[in-house]
Each structure stands twice: as structure tokens, then as C-alpha cells.
mmCIF file of C-alpha atoms in Angstrom:
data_model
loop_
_atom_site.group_PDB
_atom_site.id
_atom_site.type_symbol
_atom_site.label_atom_id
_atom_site.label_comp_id
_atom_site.label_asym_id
_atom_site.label_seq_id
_atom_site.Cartn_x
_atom_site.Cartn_y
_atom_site.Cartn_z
ATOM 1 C CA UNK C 747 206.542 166.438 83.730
ATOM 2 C CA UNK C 748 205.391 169.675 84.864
ATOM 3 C CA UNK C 749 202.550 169.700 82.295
ATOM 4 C CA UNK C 750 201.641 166.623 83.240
ATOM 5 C CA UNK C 751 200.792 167.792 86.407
ATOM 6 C CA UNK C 752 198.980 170.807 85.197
ATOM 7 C CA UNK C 753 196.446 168.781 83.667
ATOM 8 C CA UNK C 754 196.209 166.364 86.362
ATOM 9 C CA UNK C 755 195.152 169.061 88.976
ATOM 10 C CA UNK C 756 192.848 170.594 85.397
ATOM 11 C CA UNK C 757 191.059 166.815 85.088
ATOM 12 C CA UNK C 758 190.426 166.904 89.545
ATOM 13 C CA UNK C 759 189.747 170.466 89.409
ATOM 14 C CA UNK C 760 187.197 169.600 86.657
ATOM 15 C CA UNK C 761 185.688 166.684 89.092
ATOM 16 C CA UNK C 762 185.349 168.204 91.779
ATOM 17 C CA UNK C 763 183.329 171.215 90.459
ATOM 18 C CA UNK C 764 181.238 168.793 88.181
ATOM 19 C CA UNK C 765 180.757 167.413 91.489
ATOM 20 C CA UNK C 766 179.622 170.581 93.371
ATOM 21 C CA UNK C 767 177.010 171.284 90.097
ATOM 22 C CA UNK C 768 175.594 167.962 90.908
ATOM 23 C CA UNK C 769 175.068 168.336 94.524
ATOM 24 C CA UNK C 770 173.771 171.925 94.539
ATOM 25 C CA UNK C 771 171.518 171.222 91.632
ATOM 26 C CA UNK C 772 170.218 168.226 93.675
ATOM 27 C CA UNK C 773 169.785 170.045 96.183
ATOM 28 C CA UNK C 774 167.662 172.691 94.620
ATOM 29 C CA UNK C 775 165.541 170.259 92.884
ATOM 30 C CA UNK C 776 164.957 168.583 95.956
ATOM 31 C CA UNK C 777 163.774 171.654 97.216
ATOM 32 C CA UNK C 778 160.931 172.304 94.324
ATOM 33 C CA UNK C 779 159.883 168.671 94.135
ATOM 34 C CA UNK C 780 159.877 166.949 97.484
ATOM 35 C CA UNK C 781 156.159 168.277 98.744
ATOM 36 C CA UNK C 782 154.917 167.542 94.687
ATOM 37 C CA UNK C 783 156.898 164.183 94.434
ATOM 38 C CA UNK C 784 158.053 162.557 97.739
ATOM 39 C CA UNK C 785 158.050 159.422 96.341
ATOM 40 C CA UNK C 786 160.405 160.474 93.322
ATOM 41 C CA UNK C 787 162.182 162.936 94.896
ATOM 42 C CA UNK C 788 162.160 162.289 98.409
ATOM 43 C CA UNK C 789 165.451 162.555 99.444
ATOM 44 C CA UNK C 790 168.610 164.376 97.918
ATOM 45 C CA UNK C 791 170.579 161.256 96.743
ATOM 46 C CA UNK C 792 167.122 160.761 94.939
ATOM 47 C CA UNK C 793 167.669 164.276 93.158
ATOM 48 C CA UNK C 794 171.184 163.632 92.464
ATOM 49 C CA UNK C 795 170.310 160.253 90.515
ATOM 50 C CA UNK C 796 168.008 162.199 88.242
ATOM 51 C CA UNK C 797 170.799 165.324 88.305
ATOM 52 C CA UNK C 798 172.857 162.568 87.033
ATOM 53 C CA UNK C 799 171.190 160.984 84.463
ATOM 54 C CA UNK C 800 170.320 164.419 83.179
ATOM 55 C CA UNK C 801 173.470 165.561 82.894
ATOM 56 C CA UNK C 802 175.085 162.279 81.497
ATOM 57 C CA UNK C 803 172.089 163.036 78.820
ATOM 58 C CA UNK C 804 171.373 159.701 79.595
ATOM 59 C CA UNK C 805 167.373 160.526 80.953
ATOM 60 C CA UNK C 806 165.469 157.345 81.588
ATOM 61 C CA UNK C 807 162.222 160.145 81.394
ATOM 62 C CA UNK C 808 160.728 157.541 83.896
ATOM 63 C CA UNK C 809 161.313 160.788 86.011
ATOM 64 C CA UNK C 810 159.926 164.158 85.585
ATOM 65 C CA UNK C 811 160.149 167.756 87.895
ATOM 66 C CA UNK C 812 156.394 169.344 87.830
ATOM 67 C CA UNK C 813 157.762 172.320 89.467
ATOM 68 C CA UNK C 814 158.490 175.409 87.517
ATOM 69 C CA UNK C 815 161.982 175.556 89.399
ATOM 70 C CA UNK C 816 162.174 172.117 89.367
ATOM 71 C CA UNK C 817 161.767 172.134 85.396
ATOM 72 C CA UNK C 818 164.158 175.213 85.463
ATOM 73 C CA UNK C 819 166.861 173.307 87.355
ATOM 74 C CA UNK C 820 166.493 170.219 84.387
ATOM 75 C CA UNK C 821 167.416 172.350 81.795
ATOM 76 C CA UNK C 822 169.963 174.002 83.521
ATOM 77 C CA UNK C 823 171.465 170.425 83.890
ATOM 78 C CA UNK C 824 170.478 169.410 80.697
ATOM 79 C CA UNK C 825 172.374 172.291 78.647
ATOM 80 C CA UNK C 826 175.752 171.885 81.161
ATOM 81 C CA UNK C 827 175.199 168.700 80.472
ATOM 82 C CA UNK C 828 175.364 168.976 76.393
ATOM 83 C CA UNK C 829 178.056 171.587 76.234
ATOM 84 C CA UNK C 830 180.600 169.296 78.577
ATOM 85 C CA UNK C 831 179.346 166.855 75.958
ATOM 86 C CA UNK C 832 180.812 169.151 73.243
ATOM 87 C CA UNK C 833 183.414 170.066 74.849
ATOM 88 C CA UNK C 834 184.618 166.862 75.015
ATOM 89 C CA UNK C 835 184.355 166.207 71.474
ATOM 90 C CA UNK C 836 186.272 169.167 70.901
ATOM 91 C CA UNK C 837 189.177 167.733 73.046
ATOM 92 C CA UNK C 838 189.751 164.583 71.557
ATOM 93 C CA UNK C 839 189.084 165.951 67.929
ATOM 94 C CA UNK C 840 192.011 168.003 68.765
ATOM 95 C CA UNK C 841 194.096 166.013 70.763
ATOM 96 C CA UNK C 842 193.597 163.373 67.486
ATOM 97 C CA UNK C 843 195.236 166.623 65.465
ATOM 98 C CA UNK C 844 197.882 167.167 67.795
ATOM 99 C CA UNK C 845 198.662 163.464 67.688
ATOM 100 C CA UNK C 846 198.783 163.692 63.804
ATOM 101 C CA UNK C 847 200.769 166.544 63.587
ATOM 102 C CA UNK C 848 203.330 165.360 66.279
ATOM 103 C CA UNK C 849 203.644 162.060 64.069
ATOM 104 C CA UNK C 850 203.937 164.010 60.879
ATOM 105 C CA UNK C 851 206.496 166.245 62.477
ATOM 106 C CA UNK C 852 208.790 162.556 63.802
ATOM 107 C CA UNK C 853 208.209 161.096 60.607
ATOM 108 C CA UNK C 854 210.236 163.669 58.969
ATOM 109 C CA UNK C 855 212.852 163.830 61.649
ATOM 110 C CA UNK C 856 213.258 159.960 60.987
ATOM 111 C CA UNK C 857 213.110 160.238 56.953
ATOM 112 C CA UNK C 858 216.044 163.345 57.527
ATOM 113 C CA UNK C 859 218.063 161.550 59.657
#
């Protein structure tokens, strides 16, 4: 149970600063692009939908930073983006191997019993 709750407060903890990233990088984007791009970027939820869809690698590309920071910020996003990607990956290929192995390991229990 107690490991349980470990990853429980690992998975919010996780949220909530994936949450953070998004707002602050919002926020700086909205700060490059706003006087270039009012209409794109014209407020901050407007900044966090594109902080979003660049970081969910998603990218529509119907949206586009002209600022150098702006274009600094994107790539910042885009590469967090990729390596929680990755990281991912890497968790369920080896929680898949941990399942395995546990099954392995019970199956032999059973078969000695």
C-alpha cells in the first residue's frame, strides 16, 4: 500500500510541474509574440494552447512564434516535450518486463507447488 502511494503523489507531483512548464512557458511566449502576433497570441490561454500542442508534439503548424525568444521558447517545449515522450516509452517497456518477469516468477511457484 505504501508504494502505492508513493507513486500516486510521483504521477500528481509529475502534473503539477508539467503544469507549471506549461504556464511559465506560456507566459514567456506571450511575452515575445503578443506586439508581433496579437491576433495569434493575444492572450496567455492563447500561448498555452500552442505550449500545448507543442508539447503533446501534436503541432497543428497553423501557428508559428516569429520572435527569436519566441522560437527559443518552441523548442524548449518541443524537446521537453519529446523526452517525456521517451520517457514514457521507457516506462511501460519496463513495466511490460516487470509484468513478465513477475508472471514467470508465479508460474513457477504454481508448477512447484
Amino acid at each position: 500500500m505504501k508504494n502505492k502511494i508513493g507513486i500516486i503523489r510521483k504521477f500528481f507531483a509529475s502534473i503539477i510541474l508539467l503544469l507549471v512548464l506549461v504556464f511559465f512557458c506560456a507566459c514567456g511566449l506571450y511575452f515575445f509574440e503578443k506586439n508581433g502576433q496579437p491576433e495569434t497570441f493575444g492572450s496567455i490561454s492563447d500561448a498555452m494552447w500552442f505550449v500545448f500542442l507543442t508539447l503533446t508534439t501534436i503541432g497543428y503548424s497553423d501557428l508559428t512564434p516569429w520572435t527569436f525568444g519566441g522560437k527559443l521558447i518552441t523548442i524548449f517545449t518541443a524537446v521537453i516535450g519529446s523526452l517525456i515522450g521517451v520517457a514514457c516509452f521507457i516506462g511501460i517497456v519496463l513495466g511490460t518486463l516487470k509484468l513478465g518477469t513477475f508472471l514467470r516468477k508465479t508460474r513457477v511457484r504454481i508448477l512447484n507447488r
